[in-house]
Amino acid sequence: MTNNDTIPGPIGIFDSGYGGLSVFREIAARLPQYDYIYFGDNARTPYGIRSFDTIYKYTLECVRHLFDMGCHLVILACNTASAKALRTIQQHDLPVYGPGYRVLGVIRPTTELVGRISHSKHVGIMATSGTVQSNSYVVEINRFFPGVQVFQQACPMWVPLVENNEHDGPGADYFVQKYVQALLQQSPDIDTIILGCTHYPLMLQKIRTFVPPHIQLIAQGTIVAERLEDYLLRHSEIDALCSKGGEYIFYTTESTETFDQKARYFYGGEVRSRHFEL
Ligand code: DGL
């Protein structure tokens, strides 16, 4: 163990770009006392359309930067990275760093709960193509709730709609209806839909207009924040490695001007980012 391994540092929040800010805003609202570094890999976004090898390589690189900045705990606030890179990082890469380093994702907190939320035990997942292909939601939900049937729908046009601020307009209707119908056609008994992508909470109202009212729509931010609080309470040794000064730093691997302009929609407040050169 080196000195750095025992000096408390910020909690790292990683995403492929802006989307993780929709998760971070809930984490910061629930746990404002911690220091945080948000790291958005906007230069290489989107991750949702990329291969396993690429997502793993990019995610690991960014996690290492966060460790180098003093973080001991990193949250992959990105479904695609959680689906495709988390397990390999936990099993293959983290052991090299030692016991004081942890990486957690956003899929498990929701999958731990969903079997108790759904009455029909038919659950829908809407996510990027990468997350759907990984089958992570299906595997995780079946681990906790073997009796739950999971139906998935990739929604590749939704991230671009949000990123171009077109998600509330009439142009979005076609693709929202198309993917919702494609999901619901898989089972008429779906009563719960997980919005398994960081961008989709911004489209919640639009998605709601095409989803029958008896179906619950689950956004992850508040669930992830609750589970993180619980995790830190249960793991006092990790909590002791998370500094508590209330300082929030934002990095983007792309232009800070563009990041700051778009970030406010996801974060719900002003952001002044710094550039990180990859
Ligand atoms: N953050 C990603 C996710 O939650 C969406 C954006 C991307 O594809 O990079 O899956």
PDB file of C-alpha atoms and ligand atoms in Angstrom:
ATOM      1  CA  MET A   1       0.000   0.000   0.000  1.00  0.00           C
ATOM      2  CA  THR A   2       1.334   3.483  -0.914  1.00  0.00           C
ATOM      3  CA  ASN A   3       0.456   6.766   0.825  1.00  0.00           C
ATOM      4  CA  ASN A   4      -2.031   7.595  -1.917  1.00  0.00           C
ATOM      5  CA  ASP A   5      -3.917   4.424  -1.109  1.00  0.00           C
ATOM      6  CA  THR A   6      -4.859   5.756   2.310  1.00  0.00           C
ATOM      7  CA  ILE A   7      -5.439   9.466   1.603  1.00  0.00           C
ATOM      8  CA  PRO A   8      -9.170  10.192   1.252  1.00  0.00           C
ATOM      9  CA  GLY A   9     -10.196  11.529  -2.166  1.00  0.00           C
ATOM     10  CA  PRO A  10     -13.291  12.555  -4.127  1.00  0.00           C
ATOM     11  CA  ILE A  11     -15.870  10.079  -5.388  1.00  0.00           C
ATOM     12  CA  GLY A  12     -15.402   9.697  -9.143  1.00  0.00           C
ATOM     13  CA  ILE A  13     -18.464   9.781 -11.371  1.00  0.00           C
ATOM     14  CA  PHE A  14     -17.778   8.549 -14.881  1.00  0.00           C
ATOM     15  CA  ASP A  15     -19.929   8.731 -17.991  1.00  0.00           C
ATOM     16  CA  SER A  16     -19.399   8.646 -21.744  1.00  0.00           C
ATOM     17  CA  GLY A  17     -20.513  12.294 -21.829  1.00  0.00           C
ATOM     18  CA  TYR A  18     -23.322  14.342 -20.312  1.00  0.00           C
ATOM     19  CA  GLY A  19     -25.781  11.605 -19.438  1.00  0.00           C
ATOM     20  CA  GLY A  20     -24.219  10.652 -16.128  1.00  0.00           C
ATOM     21  CA  LEU A  21     -25.040  14.130 -14.888  1.00  0.00           C
ATOM     22  CA  SER A  22     -28.677  12.981 -14.613  1.00  0.00           C
ATOM     23  CA  VAL A  23     -27.449  10.383 -12.111  1.00  0.00           C
ATOM     24  CA  PHE A  24     -24.913  12.670 -10.451  1.00  0.00           C
ATOM     25  CA  ARG A  25     -27.549  15.330  -9.716  1.00  0.00           C
ATOM     26  CA  GLU A  26     -29.460  12.783  -7.624  1.00  0.00           C
ATOM     27  CA  ILE A  27     -26.288  11.561  -5.892  1.00  0.00           C
ATOM     28  CA  ALA A  28     -25.263  15.139  -5.080  1.00  0.00           C
ATOM     29  CA  ALA A  29     -28.778  15.931  -3.808  1.00  0.00           C
ATOM     30  CA  ARG A  30     -28.701  12.957  -1.445  1.00  0.00           C
ATOM     31  CA  LEU A  31     -25.025  13.036  -0.450  1.00  0.00           C
ATOM     32  CA  PRO A  32     -23.934  16.687  -0.837  1.00  0.00           C
ATOM     33  CA  GLN A  33     -21.196  16.470   1.771  1.00  0.00           C
ATOM     34  CA  TYR A  34     -18.756  14.409  -0.312  1.00  0.00           C
ATOM     35  CA  ASP A  35     -16.173  15.719  -2.795  1.00  0.00           C
ATOM     36  CA  TYR A  36     -16.817  14.607  -6.375  1.00  0.00           C
ATOM     37  CA  ILE A  37     -15.037  14.548  -9.707  1.00  0.00           C
ATOM     38  CA  TYR A  38     -17.373  14.111 -12.684  1.00  0.00           C
ATOM     39  CA  PHE A  39     -15.552  12.836 -15.773  1.00  0.00           C
ATOM     40  CA  GLY A  40     -17.357  12.964 -19.137  1.00  0.00           C
ATOM     41  CA  ASP A  41     -15.649  11.324 -22.101  1.00  0.00           C
ATOM     42  CA  ASN A  42     -17.432  13.559 -24.602  1.00  0.00           C
ATOM     43  CA  ALA A  43     -14.592  13.252 -27.123  1.00  0.00           C
ATOM     44  CA  ARG A  44     -15.487   9.575 -27.658  1.00  0.00           C
ATOM     45  CA  THR A  45     -19.220   9.570 -26.980  1.00  0.00           C
ATOM     46  CA  PRO A  46     -21.506   7.755 -27.721  1.00  0.00           C
ATOM     47  CA  TYR A  47     -20.451   4.468 -26.173  1.00  0.00           C
ATOM     48  CA  GLY A  48     -23.827   2.793 -26.793  1.00  0.00           C
ATOM     49  CA  ILE A  49     -23.023   1.825 -30.375  1.00  0.00           C
ATOM     50  CA  ARG A  50     -19.485   0.551 -29.745  1.00  0.00           C
ATOM     51  CA  SER A  51     -18.032  -2.944 -29.312  1.00  0.00           C
ATOM     52  CA  PHE A  52     -17.229  -4.592 -26.001  1.00  0.00           C
ATOM     53  CA  ASP A  53     -13.468  -4.161 -26.516  1.00  0.00           C
ATOM     54  CA  THR A  54     -13.732  -0.449 -27.241  1.00  0.00           C
ATOM     55  CA  ILE A  55     -16.092   0.309 -24.344  1.00  0.00           C
ATOM     56  CA  TYR A  56     -13.936  -1.668 -21.937  1.00  0.00           C
ATOM     57  CA  LYS A  57     -10.752   0.071 -23.128  1.00  0.00           C
ATOM     58  CA  TYR A  58     -12.232   3.587 -22.952  1.00  0.00           C
ATOM     59  CA  THR A  59     -13.917   3.011 -19.600  1.00  0.00           C
ATOM     60  CA  LEU A  60     -10.831   1.528 -17.969  1.00  0.00           C
ATOM     61  CA  GLU A  61      -8.704   4.405 -19.220  1.00  0.00           C
ATOM     62  CA  CYS A  62     -11.088   6.956 -17.678  1.00  0.00           C
ATOM     63  CA  VAL A  63     -11.359   5.017 -14.407  1.00  0.00           C
ATOM     64  CA  ARG A  64      -7.546   5.041 -14.194  1.00  0.00           C
ATOM     65  CA  HIS A  65      -7.515   8.827 -14.681  1.00  0.00           C
ATOM     66  CA  LEU A  66      -9.985   9.153 -11.801  1.00  0.00           C
ATOM     67  CA  PHE A  67      -7.825   6.919  -9.587  1.00  0.00           C
ATOM     68  CA  ASP A  68      -4.804   9.066 -10.529  1.00  0.00           C
ATOM     69  CA  MET A  69      -6.778  12.141  -9.419  1.00  0.00           C
ATOM     70  CA  GLY A  70      -7.145  10.603  -5.962  1.00  0.00           C
ATOM     71  CA  CYS A  71     -10.513   8.842  -6.223  1.00  0.00           C
ATOM     72  CA  HIS A  72     -10.891   5.496  -4.443  1.00  0.00           C
ATOM     73  CA  LEU A  73     -14.510   4.920  -5.368  1.00  0.00           C
ATOM     74  CA  VAL A  74     -15.716   5.384  -8.950  1.00  0.00           C
ATOM     75  CA  ILE A  75     -19.339   5.120 -10.044  1.00  0.00           C
ATOM     76  CA  LEU A  76     -19.875   4.197 -13.688  1.00  0.00           C
ATOM     77  CA  ALA A  77     -22.893   6.483 -14.133  1.00  0.00           C
ATOM     78  CA  CYS A  78     -23.349   5.080 -17.627  1.00  0.00           C
ATOM     79  CA  ASN A  79     -25.465   2.035 -18.397  1.00  0.00           C
ATOM     80  CA  THR A  80     -23.423   1.000 -21.399  1.00  0.00           C
ATOM     81  CA  ALA A  81     -20.138   1.103 -19.469  1.00  0.00           C
ATOM     82  CA  SER A  82     -21.797  -0.658 -16.505  1.00  0.00           C
ATOM     83  CA  ALA A  83     -23.174  -3.328 -18.845  1.00  0.00           C
ATOM     84  CA  LYS A  84     -20.057  -3.959 -20.864  1.00  0.00           C
ATOM     85  CA  ALA A  85     -16.999  -2.958 -18.836  1.00  0.00           C
ATOM     86  CA  LEU A  86     -17.815  -3.131 -15.120  1.00  0.00           C
ATOM     87  CA  ARG A  87     -17.498  -6.853 -14.524  1.00  0.00           C
ATOM     88  CA  THR A  88     -14.148  -7.135 -16.336  1.00  0.00           C
ATOM     89  CA  ILE A  89     -12.770  -4.091 -14.521  1.00  0.00           C
ATOM     90  CA  GLN A  90     -13.905  -5.494 -11.159  1.00  0.00           C
ATOM     91  CA  GLN A  91     -12.547  -8.962 -11.799  1.00  0.00           C
ATOM     92  CA  HIS A  92      -9.478  -8.293 -13.902  1.00  0.00           C
ATOM     93  CA  ASP A  93      -8.187  -4.792 -13.221  1.00  0.00           C
ATOM     94  CA  LEU A  94      -9.188  -3.779  -9.699  1.00  0.00           C
ATOM     95  CA  PRO A  95      -7.188  -6.507  -7.915  1.00  0.00           C
ATOM     96  CA  VAL A  96      -4.009  -4.787  -9.189  1.00  0.00           C
ATOM     97  CA  TYR A  97      -4.995  -1.612  -7.315  1.00  0.00           C
ATOM     98  CA  GLY A  98      -5.657  -3.275  -3.989  1.00  0.00           C
ATOM     99  CA  PRO A  99      -8.536  -3.354  -1.511  1.00  0.00           C
ATOM    100  CA  GLY A 100      -8.983   0.428  -1.184  1.00  0.00           C
ATOM    101  CA  TYR A 101     -10.325   0.879  -4.729  1.00  0.00           C
ATOM    102  CA  ARG A 102     -13.862   0.169  -5.879  1.00  0.00           C
ATOM    103  CA  VAL A 103     -15.853   0.623  -9.076  1.00  0.00           C
ATOM    104  CA  LEU A 104     -19.652   0.349  -8.976  1.00  0.00           C
ATOM    105  CA  GLY A 105     -22.247   0.567 -11.742  1.00  0.00           C
ATOM    106  CA  VAL A 106     -25.822   1.748 -12.197  1.00  0.00           C
ATOM    107  CA  ILE A 107     -27.490  -1.481 -13.316  1.00  0.00           C
ATOM    108  CA  ARG A 108     -27.408  -3.509 -10.132  1.00  0.00           C
ATOM    109  CA  PRO A 109     -29.216  -1.003  -7.867  1.00  0.00           C
ATOM    110  CA  THR A 110     -32.284  -1.039 -10.122  1.00  0.00           C
ATOM    111  CA  THR A 111     -32.264  -4.765 -10.783  1.00  0.00           C
ATOM    112  CA  GLU A 112     -32.143  -5.463  -7.024  1.00  0.00           C
ATOM    113  CA  LEU A 113     -35.484  -3.701  -6.641  1.00  0.00           C
ATOM    114  CA  VAL A 114     -37.491  -4.296  -9.779  1.00  0.00           C
ATOM    115  CA  GLY A 115     -38.866  -7.718  -8.873  1.00  0.00           C
ATOM    116  CA  ARG A 116     -40.569  -6.136  -5.866  1.00  0.00           C
ATOM    117  CA  ILE A 117     -41.963  -3.238  -7.917  1.00  0.00           C
ATOM    118  CA  SER A 118     -43.510  -5.345 -10.694  1.00  0.00           C
ATOM    119  CA  HIS A 119     -46.737  -7.222  -9.869  1.00  0.00           C
ATOM    120  CA  SER A 120     -47.093  -8.989 -13.226  1.00  0.00           C
ATOM    121  CA  LYS A 121     -43.411 -10.042 -13.109  1.00  0.00           C
ATOM    122  CA  HIS A 122     -43.070  -8.915 -16.716  1.00  0.00           C
ATOM    123  CA  VAL A 123     -40.462  -6.139 -16.888  1.00  0.00           C
ATOM    124  CA  GLY A 124     -39.373  -4.079 -19.898  1.00  0.00           C
ATOM    125  CA  ILE A 125     -35.914  -2.571 -20.444  1.00  0.00           C
ATOM    126  CA  MET A 126     -35.324   0.358 -22.789  1.00  0.00           C
ATOM    127  CA  ALA A 127     -31.619   1.052 -23.363  1.00  0.00           C
ATOM    128  CA  THR A 128     -28.846   1.588 -25.884  1.00  0.00           C
ATOM    129  CA  SER A 129     -28.021  -1.184 -28.363  1.00  0.00           C
ATOM    130  CA  GLY A 130     -24.833  -1.957 -26.406  1.00  0.00           C
ATOM    131  CA  THR A 131     -26.664  -2.394 -23.110  1.00  0.00           C
ATOM    132  CA  VAL A 132     -29.348  -4.581 -24.719  1.00  0.00           C
ATOM    133  CA  GLN A 133     -26.775  -6.764 -26.522  1.00  0.00           C
ATOM    134  CA  SER A 134     -24.842  -7.292 -23.287  1.00  0.00           C
ATOM    135  CA  ASN A 135     -27.940  -8.894 -21.705  1.00  0.00           C
ATOM    136  CA  SER A 136     -26.776  -7.454 -18.368  1.00  0.00           C
ATOM    137  CA  TYR A 137     -30.252  -6.420 -17.203  1.00  0.00           C
ATOM    138  CA  VAL A 138     -31.663  -9.867 -17.977  1.00  0.00           C
ATOM    139  CA  VAL A 139     -28.813 -11.654 -16.164  1.00  0.00           C
ATOM    140  CA  GLU A 140     -28.905  -9.345 -13.138  1.00  0.00           C
ATOM    141  CA  ILE A 141     -32.696  -9.368 -12.738  1.00  0.00           C
ATOM    142  CA  ASN A 142     -32.816 -13.156 -13.040  1.00  0.00           C
ATOM    143  CA  ARG A 143     -30.106 -13.451 -10.423  1.00  0.00           C
ATOM    144  CA  PHE A 144     -32.275 -11.621  -7.861  1.00  0.00           C
ATOM    145  CA  PHE A 145     -35.719 -12.587  -9.175  1.00  0.00           C
ATOM    146  CA  PRO A 146     -35.655 -15.831 -11.195  1.00  0.00           C
ATOM    147  CA  GLY A 147     -39.431 -15.639 -11.719  1.00  0.00           C
ATOM    148  CA  VAL A 148     -39.348 -12.302 -13.536  1.00  0.00           C
ATOM    149  CA  GLN A 149     -39.535 -12.257 -17.341  1.00  0.00           C
ATOM    150  CA  VAL A 150     -37.474  -9.496 -18.931  1.00  0.00           C
ATOM    151  CA  PHE A 151     -38.166  -7.963 -22.353  1.00  0.00           C
ATOM    152  CA  GLN A 152     -35.673  -5.598 -23.963  1.00  0.00           C
ATOM    153  CA  GLN A 153     -35.844  -2.899 -26.614  1.00  0.00           C
ATOM    154  CA  ALA A 154     -32.863  -1.007 -28.017  1.00  0.00           C
ATOM    155  CA  CYS A 155     -33.646   2.668 -28.659  1.00  0.00           C
ATOM    156  CA  PRO A 156     -30.682   3.916 -30.728  1.00  0.00           C
ATOM    157  CA  MET A 157     -32.368   7.165 -31.799  1.00  0.00           C
ATOM    158  CA  TRP A 158     -33.177   8.436 -28.304  1.00  0.00           C
ATOM    159  CA  VAL A 159     -29.674   9.549 -27.270  1.00  0.00           C
ATOM    160  CA  PRO A 160     -29.242  11.688 -30.427  1.00  0.00           C
ATOM    161  CA  LEU A 161     -32.701  13.217 -29.864  1.00  0.00           C
ATOM    162  CA  VAL A 162     -31.740  14.296 -26.346  1.00  0.00           C
ATOM    163  CA  GLU A 163     -28.250  15.462 -27.325  1.00  0.00           C
ATOM    164  CA  ASN A 164     -29.778  17.652 -30.037  1.00  0.00           C
ATOM    165  CA  ASN A 165     -32.481  18.942 -27.699  1.00  0.00           C
ATOM    166  CA  GLU A 166     -35.216  17.509 -29.946  1.00  0.00           C
ATOM    167  CA  HIS A 167     -36.662  15.100 -27.377  1.00  0.00           C
ATOM    168  CA  ASP A 168     -39.608  17.298 -26.393  1.00  0.00           C
ATOM    169  CA  GLY A 169     -40.601  18.341 -29.894  1.00  0.00           C
ATOM    170  CA  PRO A 170     -43.045  16.689 -32.313  1.00  0.00           C
ATOM    171  CA  GLY A 171     -40.143  15.176 -34.278  1.00  0.00           C
ATOM    172  CA  ALA A 172     -39.422  12.836 -31.379  1.00  0.00           C
ATOM    173  CA  ASP A 173     -42.911  11.285 -31.425  1.00  0.00           C
ATOM    174  CA  TYR A 174     -42.170   8.842 -34.219  1.00  0.00           C
ATOM    175  CA  PHE A 175     -39.165   7.217 -32.566  1.00  0.00           C
ATOM    176  CA  VAL A 176     -40.623   7.249 -29.066  1.00  0.00           C
ATOM    177  CA  GLN A 177     -43.817   5.557 -30.229  1.00  0.00           C
ATOM    178  CA  LYS A 178     -41.907   3.115 -32.426  1.00  0.00           C
ATOM    179  CA  TYR A 179     -39.672   1.778 -29.634  1.00  0.00           C
ATOM    180  CA  VAL A 180     -42.413   1.772 -26.982  1.00  0.00           C
ATOM    181  CA  GLN A 181     -44.717  -0.215 -29.289  1.00  0.00           C
ATOM    182  CA  ALA A 182     -41.915  -2.635 -30.188  1.00  0.00           C
ATOM    183  CA  LEU A 183     -41.351  -3.303 -26.484  1.00  0.00           C
ATOM    184  CA  LEU A 184     -44.995  -3.658 -25.517  1.00  0.00           C
ATOM    185  CA  GLN A 185     -45.643  -6.004 -28.460  1.00  0.00           C
ATOM    186  CA  GLN A 186     -43.250  -8.463 -26.840  1.00  0.00           C
ATOM    187  CA  SER A 187     -45.612  -8.899 -23.884  1.00  0.00           C
ATOM    188  CA  PRO A 188     -49.009  -7.377 -23.076  1.00  0.00           C
ATOM    189  CA  ASP A 189     -48.317  -8.042 -19.371  1.00  0.00           C
ATOM    190  CA  ILE A 190     -45.405  -5.634 -18.922  1.00  0.00           C
ATOM    191  CA  ASP A 191     -46.267  -3.418 -15.942  1.00  0.00           C
ATOM    192  CA  THR A 192     -42.833  -1.887 -15.268  1.00  0.00           C
ATOM    193  CA  ILE A 193     -40.313  -0.335 -17.655  1.00  0.00           C
ATOM    194  CA  ILE A 194     -36.765   0.523 -16.611  1.00  0.00           C
ATOM    195  CA  LEU A 195     -35.286   3.488 -18.455  1.00  0.00           C
ATOM    196  CA  GLY A 196     -31.852   1.894 -18.725  1.00  0.00           C
ATOM    197  CA  CYS A 197     -29.938   4.823 -20.173  1.00  0.00           C
ATOM    198  CA  THR A 198     -28.765   8.032 -18.563  1.00  0.00           C
ATOM    199  CA  HIS A 199     -30.438  10.184 -21.245  1.00  0.00           C
ATOM    200  CA  TYR A 200     -33.946   8.795 -20.986  1.00  0.00           C
ATOM    201  CA  PRO A 201     -35.047  10.561 -17.775  1.00  0.00           C
ATOM    202  CA  LEU A 202     -34.927  13.777 -19.796  1.00  0.00           C
ATOM    203  CA  MET A 203     -37.530  12.237 -22.123  1.00  0.00           C
ATOM    204  CA  LEU A 204     -39.747  10.971 -19.328  1.00  0.00           C
ATOM    205  CA  GLN A 205     -42.745  13.178 -20.169  1.00  0.00           C
ATOM    206  CA  LYS A 206     -42.582  12.318 -23.855  1.00  0.00           C
ATOM    207  CA  ILE A 207     -42.217   8.585 -23.173  1.00  0.00           C
ATOM    208  CA  ARG A 208     -45.140   8.787 -20.705  1.00  0.00           C
ATOM    209  CA  THR A 209     -47.463  10.013 -23.462  1.00  0.00           C
ATOM    210  CA  PHE A 210     -46.968   6.744 -25.368  1.00  0.00           C
ATOM    211  CA  VAL A 211     -46.959   4.340 -22.412  1.00  0.00           C
ATOM    212  CA  PRO A 212     -50.316   3.236 -20.922  1.00  0.00           C
ATOM    213  CA  PRO A 213     -50.856   4.801 -17.462  1.00  0.00           C
ATOM    214  CA  HIS A 214     -50.867   1.492 -15.552  1.00  0.00           C
ATOM    215  CA  ILE A 215     -47.230   0.865 -16.559  1.00  0.00           C
ATOM    216  CA  GLN A 216     -44.611   2.277 -14.181  1.00  0.00           C
ATOM    217  CA  LEU A 217     -41.585   4.026 -15.648  1.00  0.00           C
ATOM    218  CA  ILE A 218     -38.454   3.670 -13.527  1.00  0.00           C
ATOM    219  CA  ALA A 219     -35.626   6.210 -13.810  1.00  0.00           C
ATOM    220  CA  GLN A 220     -32.402   5.213 -12.083  1.00  0.00           C
ATOM    221  CA  GLY A 221     -30.975   8.391 -10.541  1.00  0.00           C
ATOM    222  CA  THR A 222     -32.730   8.340  -7.181  1.00  0.00           C
ATOM    223  CA  ILE A 223     -32.357   4.572  -6.842  1.00  0.00           C
ATOM    224  CA  VAL A 224     -28.603   4.740  -7.529  1.00  0.00           C
ATOM    225  CA  ALA A 225     -28.227   7.586  -5.012  1.00  0.00           C
ATOM    226  CA  GLU A 226     -30.118   5.652  -2.305  1.00  0.00           C
ATOM    227  CA  ARG A 227     -28.082   2.519  -2.893  1.00  0.00           C
ATOM    228  CA  LEU A 228     -24.814   4.482  -2.814  1.00  0.00           C
ATOM    229  CA  GLU A 229     -25.737   5.953   0.554  1.00  0.00           C
ATOM    230  CA  ASP A 230     -26.527   2.478   1.810  1.00  0.00           C
ATOM    231  CA  TYR A 231     -23.255   1.133   0.382  1.00  0.00           C
ATOM    232  CA  LEU A 232     -21.190   3.804   2.154  1.00  0.00           C
ATOM    233  CA  LEU A 233     -22.986   3.070   5.430  1.00  0.00           C
ATOM    234  CA  ARG A 234     -22.264  -0.641   5.083  1.00  0.00           C
ATOM    235  CA  HIS A 235     -18.632  -0.143   3.955  1.00  0.00           C
ATOM    236  CA  SER A 236     -17.154   2.249   6.490  1.00  0.00           C
ATOM    237  CA  GLU A 237     -13.628   1.418   5.261  1.00  0.00           C
ATOM    238  CA  ILE A 238     -14.514   2.818   1.792  1.00  0.00           C
ATOM    239  CA  ASP A 239     -16.460   5.736   3.265  1.00  0.00           C
ATOM    240  CA  ALA A 240     -13.324   6.679   5.229  1.00  0.00           C
ATOM    241  CA  LEU A 241     -11.481   6.958   1.885  1.00  0.00           C
ATOM    242  CA  CYS A 242     -14.069   9.415   0.471  1.00  0.00           C
ATOM    243  CA  SER A 243     -13.269  13.030   1.372  1.00  0.00           C
ATOM    244  CA  LYS A 244     -16.060  15.266   2.599  1.00  0.00           C
ATOM    245  CA  GLY A 245     -15.547  18.888   1.610  1.00  0.00           C
ATOM    246  CA  GLY A 246     -18.523  19.437  -0.706  1.00  0.00           C
ATOM    247  CA  GLU A 247     -16.272  20.293  -3.684  1.00  0.00           C
ATOM    248  CA  TYR A 248     -17.554  19.299  -7.144  1.00  0.00           C
ATOM    249  CA  ILE A 249     -15.170  19.297 -10.110  1.00  0.00           C
ATOM    250  CA  PHE A 250     -16.250  18.541 -13.682  1.00  0.00           C
ATOM    251  CA  TYR A 251     -13.954  17.308 -16.451  1.00  0.00           C
ATOM    252  CA  THR A 252     -14.769  16.779 -20.092  1.00  0.00           C
ATOM    253  CA  THR A 253     -12.482  15.298 -22.724  1.00  0.00           C
ATOM    254  CA  GLU A 254     -14.059  17.659 -25.310  1.00  0.00           C
ATOM    255  CA  SER A 255     -14.837  21.388 -25.468  1.00  0.00           C
ATOM    256  CA  THR A 256     -15.684  22.921 -22.092  1.00  0.00           C
ATOM    257  CA  GLU A 257     -17.972  25.542 -23.684  1.00  0.00           C
ATOM    258  CA  THR A 258     -20.190  22.918 -25.290  1.00  0.00           C
ATOM    259  CA  PHE A 259     -20.112  20.782 -22.150  1.00  0.00           C
ATOM    260  CA  ASP A 260     -21.179  23.640 -19.883  1.00  0.00           C
ATOM    261  CA  GLN A 261     -23.959  24.669 -22.243  1.00  0.00           C
ATOM    262  CA  LYS A 262     -25.504  21.200 -22.564  1.00  0.00           C
ATOM    263  CA  ALA A 263     -24.667  19.993 -19.062  1.00  0.00           C
ATOM    264  CA  ARG A 264     -27.262  22.202 -17.405  1.00  0.00           C
ATOM    265  CA  TYR A 265     -30.125  20.217 -18.985  1.00  0.00           C
ATOM    266  CA  PHE A 266     -28.828  16.991 -17.456  1.00  0.00           C
ATOM    267  CA  TYR A 267     -27.574  18.425 -14.178  1.00  0.00           C
ATOM    268  CA  GLY A 268     -30.298  20.969 -13.584  1.00  0.00           C
ATOM    269  CA  GLY A 269     -27.811  23.719 -12.653  1.00  0.00           C
ATOM    270  CA  GLU A 270     -24.790  25.644 -13.867  1.00  0.00           C
ATOM    271  CA  VAL A 271     -21.603  23.692 -14.560  1.00  0.00           C
ATOM    272  CA  ARG A 272     -18.083  25.107 -15.104  1.00  0.00           C
ATOM    273  CA  SER A 273     -16.004  22.278 -16.508  1.00  0.00           C
ATOM    274  CA  ARG A 274     -12.274  21.800 -17.065  1.00  0.00           C
ATOM    275  CA  HIS A 275     -10.777  20.169 -20.132  1.00  0.00           C
ATOM    276  CA  PHE A 276      -9.022  16.822 -19.780  1.00  0.00           C
ATOM    277  CA  GLU A 277      -6.642  15.923 -22.610  1.00  0.00           C
ATOM    278  CA  LEU A 278      -6.739  12.190 -23.270  1.00  0.00           C
TER     279      LEU A 278
HETATM  280  N1  DGL B   1     -24.509   7.120 -21.043  1.00  0.00           N
HETATM  281  C1  DGL B   1     -24.957   6.124 -22.006  1.00  0.00           C
HETATM  282  C2  DGL B   1     -25.815   5.085 -21.289  1.00  0.00           C
HETATM  283  O1  DGL B   1     -26.338   5.297 -20.216  1.00  0.00           O
HETATM  284  C3  DGL B   1     -25.729   6.762 -23.140  1.00  0.00           C
HETATM  285  C4  DGL B   1     -24.867   7.571 -24.079  1.00  0.00           C
HETATM  286  C5  DGL B   1     -23.904   6.761 -24.879  1.00  0.00           C
HETATM  287  O2  DGL B   1     -24.326   5.896 -25.681  1.00  0.00           O
HETATM  288  O3  DGL B   1     -22.712   6.980 -24.712  1.00  0.00           O
HETATM  289  O4  DGL B   1     -25.996   4.010 -21.815  1.00  0.00           O
END
